[in-house]
Coordinates of N, CA and C in Angstrom, one line a residue:
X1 N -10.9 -5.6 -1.5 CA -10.0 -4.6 -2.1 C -10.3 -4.6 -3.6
X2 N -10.3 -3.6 -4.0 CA -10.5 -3.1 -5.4 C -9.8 -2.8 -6.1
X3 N -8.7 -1.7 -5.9 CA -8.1 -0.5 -6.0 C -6.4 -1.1 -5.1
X4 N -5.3 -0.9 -5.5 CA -4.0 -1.1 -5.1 C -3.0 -0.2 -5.9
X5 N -2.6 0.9 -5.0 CA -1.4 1.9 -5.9 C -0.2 1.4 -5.0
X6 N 0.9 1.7 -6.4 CA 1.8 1.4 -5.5 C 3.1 2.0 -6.6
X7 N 4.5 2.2 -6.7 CA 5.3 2.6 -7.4 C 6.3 1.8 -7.8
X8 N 7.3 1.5 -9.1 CA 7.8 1.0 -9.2 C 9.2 1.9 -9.7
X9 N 10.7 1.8 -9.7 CA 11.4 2.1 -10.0 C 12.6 0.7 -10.4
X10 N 13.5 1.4 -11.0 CA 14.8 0.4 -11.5 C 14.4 -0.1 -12.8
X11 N 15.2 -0.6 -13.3 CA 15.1 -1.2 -14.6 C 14.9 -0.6 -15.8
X12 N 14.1 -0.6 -16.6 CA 13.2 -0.2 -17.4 C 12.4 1.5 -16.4
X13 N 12.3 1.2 -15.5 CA 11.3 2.5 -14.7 C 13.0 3.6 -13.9
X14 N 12.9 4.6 -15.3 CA 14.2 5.3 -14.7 C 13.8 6.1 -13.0
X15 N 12.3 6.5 -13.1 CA 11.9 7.5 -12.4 C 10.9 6.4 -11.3
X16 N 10.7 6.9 -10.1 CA 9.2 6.3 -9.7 C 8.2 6.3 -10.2
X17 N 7.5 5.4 -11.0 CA 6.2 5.0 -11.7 C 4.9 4.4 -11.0
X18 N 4.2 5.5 -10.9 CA 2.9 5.0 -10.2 C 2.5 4.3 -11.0
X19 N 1.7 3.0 -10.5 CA 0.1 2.0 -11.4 C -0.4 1.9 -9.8
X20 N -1.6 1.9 -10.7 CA -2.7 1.6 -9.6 C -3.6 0.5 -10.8
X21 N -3.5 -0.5 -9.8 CA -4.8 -1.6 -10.5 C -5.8 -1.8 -10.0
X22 N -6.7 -2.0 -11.0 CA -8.4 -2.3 -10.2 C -8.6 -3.5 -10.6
X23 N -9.9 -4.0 -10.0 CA -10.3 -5.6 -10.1 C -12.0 -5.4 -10.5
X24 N -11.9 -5.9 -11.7 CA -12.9 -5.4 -12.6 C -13.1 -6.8 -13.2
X25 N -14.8 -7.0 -13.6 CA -14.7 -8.2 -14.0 C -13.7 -9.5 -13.8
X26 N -13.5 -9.7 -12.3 CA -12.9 -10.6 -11.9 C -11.5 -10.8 -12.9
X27 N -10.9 -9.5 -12.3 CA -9.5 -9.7 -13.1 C -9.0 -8.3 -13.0
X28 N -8.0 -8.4 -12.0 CA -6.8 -7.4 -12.0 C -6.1 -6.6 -13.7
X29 N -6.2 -5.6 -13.6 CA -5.7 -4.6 -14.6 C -5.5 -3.4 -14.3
X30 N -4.4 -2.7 -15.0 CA -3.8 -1.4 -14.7 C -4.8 -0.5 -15.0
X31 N -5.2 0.3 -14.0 CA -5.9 1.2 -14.2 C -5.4 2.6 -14.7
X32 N -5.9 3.4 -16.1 CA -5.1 4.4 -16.6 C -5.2 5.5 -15.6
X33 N -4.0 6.5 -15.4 CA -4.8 7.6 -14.8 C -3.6 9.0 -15.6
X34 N -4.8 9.8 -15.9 CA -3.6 11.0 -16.2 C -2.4 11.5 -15.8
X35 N -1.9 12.2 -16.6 CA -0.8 12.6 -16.0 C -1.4 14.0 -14.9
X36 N -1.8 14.9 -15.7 CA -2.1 15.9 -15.1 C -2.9 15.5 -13.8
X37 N -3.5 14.1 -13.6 CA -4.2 13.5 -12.2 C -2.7 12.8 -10.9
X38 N -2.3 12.8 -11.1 CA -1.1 11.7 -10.7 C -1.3 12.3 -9.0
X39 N -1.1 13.7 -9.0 CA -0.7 14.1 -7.6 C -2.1 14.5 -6.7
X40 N -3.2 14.6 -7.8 CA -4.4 14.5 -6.5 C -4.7 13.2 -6.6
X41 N -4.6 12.3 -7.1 CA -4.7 10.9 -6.8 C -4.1 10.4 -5.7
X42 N -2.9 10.5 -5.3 CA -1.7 10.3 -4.4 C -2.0 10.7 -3.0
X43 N -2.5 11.7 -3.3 CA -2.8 12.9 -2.2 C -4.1 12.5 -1.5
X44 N -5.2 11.6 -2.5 CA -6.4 11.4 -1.8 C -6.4 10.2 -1.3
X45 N -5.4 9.2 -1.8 CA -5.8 7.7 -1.5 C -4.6 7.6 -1.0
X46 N -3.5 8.3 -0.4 CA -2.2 7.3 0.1 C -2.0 8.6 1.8
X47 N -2.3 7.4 2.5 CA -1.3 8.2 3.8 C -0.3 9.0 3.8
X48 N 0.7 9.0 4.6 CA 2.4 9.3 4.1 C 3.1 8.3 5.1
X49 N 4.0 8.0 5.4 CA 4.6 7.0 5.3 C 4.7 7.3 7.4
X50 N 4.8 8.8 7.0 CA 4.8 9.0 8.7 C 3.6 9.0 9.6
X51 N 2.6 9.2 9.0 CA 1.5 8.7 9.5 C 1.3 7.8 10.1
X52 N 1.7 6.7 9.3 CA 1.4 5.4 9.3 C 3.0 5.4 10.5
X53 N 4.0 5.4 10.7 CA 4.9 5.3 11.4 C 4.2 5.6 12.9
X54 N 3.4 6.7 13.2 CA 3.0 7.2 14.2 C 2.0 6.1 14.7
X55 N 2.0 5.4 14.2 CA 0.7 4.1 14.9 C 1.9 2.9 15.5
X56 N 1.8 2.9 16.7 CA 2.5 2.3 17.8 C 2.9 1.1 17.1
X57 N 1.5 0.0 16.5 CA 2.1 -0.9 15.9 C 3.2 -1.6 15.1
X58 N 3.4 -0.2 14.5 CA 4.1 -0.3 13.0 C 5.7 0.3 13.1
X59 N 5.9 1.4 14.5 CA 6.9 2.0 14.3 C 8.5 1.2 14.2
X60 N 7.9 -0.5 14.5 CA 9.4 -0.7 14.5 C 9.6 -1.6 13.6
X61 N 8.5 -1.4 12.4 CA 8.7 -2.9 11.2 C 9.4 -1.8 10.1
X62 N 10.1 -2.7 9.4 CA 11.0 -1.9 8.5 C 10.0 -1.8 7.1
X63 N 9.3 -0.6 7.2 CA 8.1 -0.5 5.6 C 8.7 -0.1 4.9
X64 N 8.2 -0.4 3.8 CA 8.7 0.2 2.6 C 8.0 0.7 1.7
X65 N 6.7 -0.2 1.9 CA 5.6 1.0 1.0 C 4.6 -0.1 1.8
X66 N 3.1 0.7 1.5 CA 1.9 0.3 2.1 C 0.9 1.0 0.9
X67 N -0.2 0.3 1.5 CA -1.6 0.8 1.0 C -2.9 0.8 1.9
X68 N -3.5 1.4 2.0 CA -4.6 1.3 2.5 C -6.2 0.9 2.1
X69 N -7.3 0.0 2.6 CA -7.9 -0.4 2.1 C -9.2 0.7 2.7
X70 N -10.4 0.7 1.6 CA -11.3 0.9 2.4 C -11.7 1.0 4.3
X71 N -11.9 -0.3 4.0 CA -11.9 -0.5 5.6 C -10.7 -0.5 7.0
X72 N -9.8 0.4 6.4 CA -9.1 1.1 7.0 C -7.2 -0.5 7.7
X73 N -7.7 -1.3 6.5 CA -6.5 -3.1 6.6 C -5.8 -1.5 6.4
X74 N -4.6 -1.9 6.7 CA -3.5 -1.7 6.4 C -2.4 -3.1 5.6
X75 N -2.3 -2.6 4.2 CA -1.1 -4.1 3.1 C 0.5 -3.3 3.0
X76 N 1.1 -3.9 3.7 CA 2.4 -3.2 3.8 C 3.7 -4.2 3.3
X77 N 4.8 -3.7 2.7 CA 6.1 -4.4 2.5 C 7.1 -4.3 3.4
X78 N 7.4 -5.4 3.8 CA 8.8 -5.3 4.8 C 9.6 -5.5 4.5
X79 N 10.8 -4.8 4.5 CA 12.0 -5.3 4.3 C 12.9 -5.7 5.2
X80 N 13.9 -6.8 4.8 CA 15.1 -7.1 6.2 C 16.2 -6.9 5.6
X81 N 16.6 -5.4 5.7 CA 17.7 -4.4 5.6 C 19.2 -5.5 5.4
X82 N 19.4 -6.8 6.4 CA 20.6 -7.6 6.6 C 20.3 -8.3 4.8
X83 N 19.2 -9.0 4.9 CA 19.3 -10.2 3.5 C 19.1 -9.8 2.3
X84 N 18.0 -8.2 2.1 CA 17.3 -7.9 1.1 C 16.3 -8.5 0.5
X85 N 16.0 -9.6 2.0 CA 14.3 -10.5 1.6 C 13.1 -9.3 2.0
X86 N 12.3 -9.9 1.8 CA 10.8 -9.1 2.4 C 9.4 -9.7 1.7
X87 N 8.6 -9.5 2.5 CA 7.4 -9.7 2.4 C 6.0 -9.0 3.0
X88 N 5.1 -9.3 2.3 CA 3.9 -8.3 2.0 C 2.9 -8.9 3.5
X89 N 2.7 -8.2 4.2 CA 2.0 -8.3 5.9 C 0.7 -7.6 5.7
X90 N -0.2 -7.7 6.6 CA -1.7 -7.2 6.8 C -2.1 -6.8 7.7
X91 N -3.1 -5.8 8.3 CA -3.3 -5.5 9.9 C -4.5 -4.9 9.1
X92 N -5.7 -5.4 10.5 CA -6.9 -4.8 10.4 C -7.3 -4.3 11.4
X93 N -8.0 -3.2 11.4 CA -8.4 -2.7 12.6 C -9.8 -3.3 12.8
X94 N -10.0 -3.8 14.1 CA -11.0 -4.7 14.5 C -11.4 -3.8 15.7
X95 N -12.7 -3.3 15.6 CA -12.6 -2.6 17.5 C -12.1 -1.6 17.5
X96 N -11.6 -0.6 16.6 CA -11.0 0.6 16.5 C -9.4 0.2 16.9
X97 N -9.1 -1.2 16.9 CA -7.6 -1.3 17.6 C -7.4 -2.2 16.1
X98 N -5.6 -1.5 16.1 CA -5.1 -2.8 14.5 C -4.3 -3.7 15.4
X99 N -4.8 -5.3 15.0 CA -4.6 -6.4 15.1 C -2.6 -6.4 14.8
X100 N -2.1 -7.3 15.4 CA -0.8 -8.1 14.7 C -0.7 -7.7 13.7
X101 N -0.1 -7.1 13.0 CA 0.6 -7.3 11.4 C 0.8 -9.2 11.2
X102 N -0.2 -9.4 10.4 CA 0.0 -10.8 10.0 C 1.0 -11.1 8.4
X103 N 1.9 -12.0 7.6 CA 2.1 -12.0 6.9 C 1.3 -12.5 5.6

């Protein structure tokens, strides 16, 4: 993996704030992207949430955001709605089939 978008809000971030970082010279950094870029960026590199819902594996983990890798991993966040824990899981498609969501 190279490339990871993802959004952040709360705090300091009134609105949803995209970064996307790249891994350049062995070291993660924010990669800049225009403004005027923001929505064909989004549009070329992110699924939508229902997509990804429509894949049998996935319909009954509680996501909250994902990314997709080249090779088609799926890196996703779960949340447990009861504690407000969660953690970041992985699925690869091996054989045209995606494997277990692993954590």
């Amino acid at each position: 993996m190279k490339k990871l978008s993802f959004t952040r809000s709360g705090g300091k971030y009134k609105e949803p704030t995209l970064f996307v970082m790249q891994y350049k010279n062995h070291k993660w950094s924010r990669k800049s992207i225009p403004s005027t870029d923001i929505n064909k960026y989004m549009e070329r590199f992110n699924l939508s949430m229902s997509e990804m819902k429509n894949l049998e594996l996935f319909k009954d983990i509680p996501i909250v955001g994902f990314s997709v890798s080249s090779k088609r991993t799926f890196y996703f966040y779960v949340l447990d709605f009861e504690d407000g824990s969660g953690h970041m899981s992985y699925s690869r498609l091996i054989n045209d089939k995606y494997e277990k969501p692993k954590k």
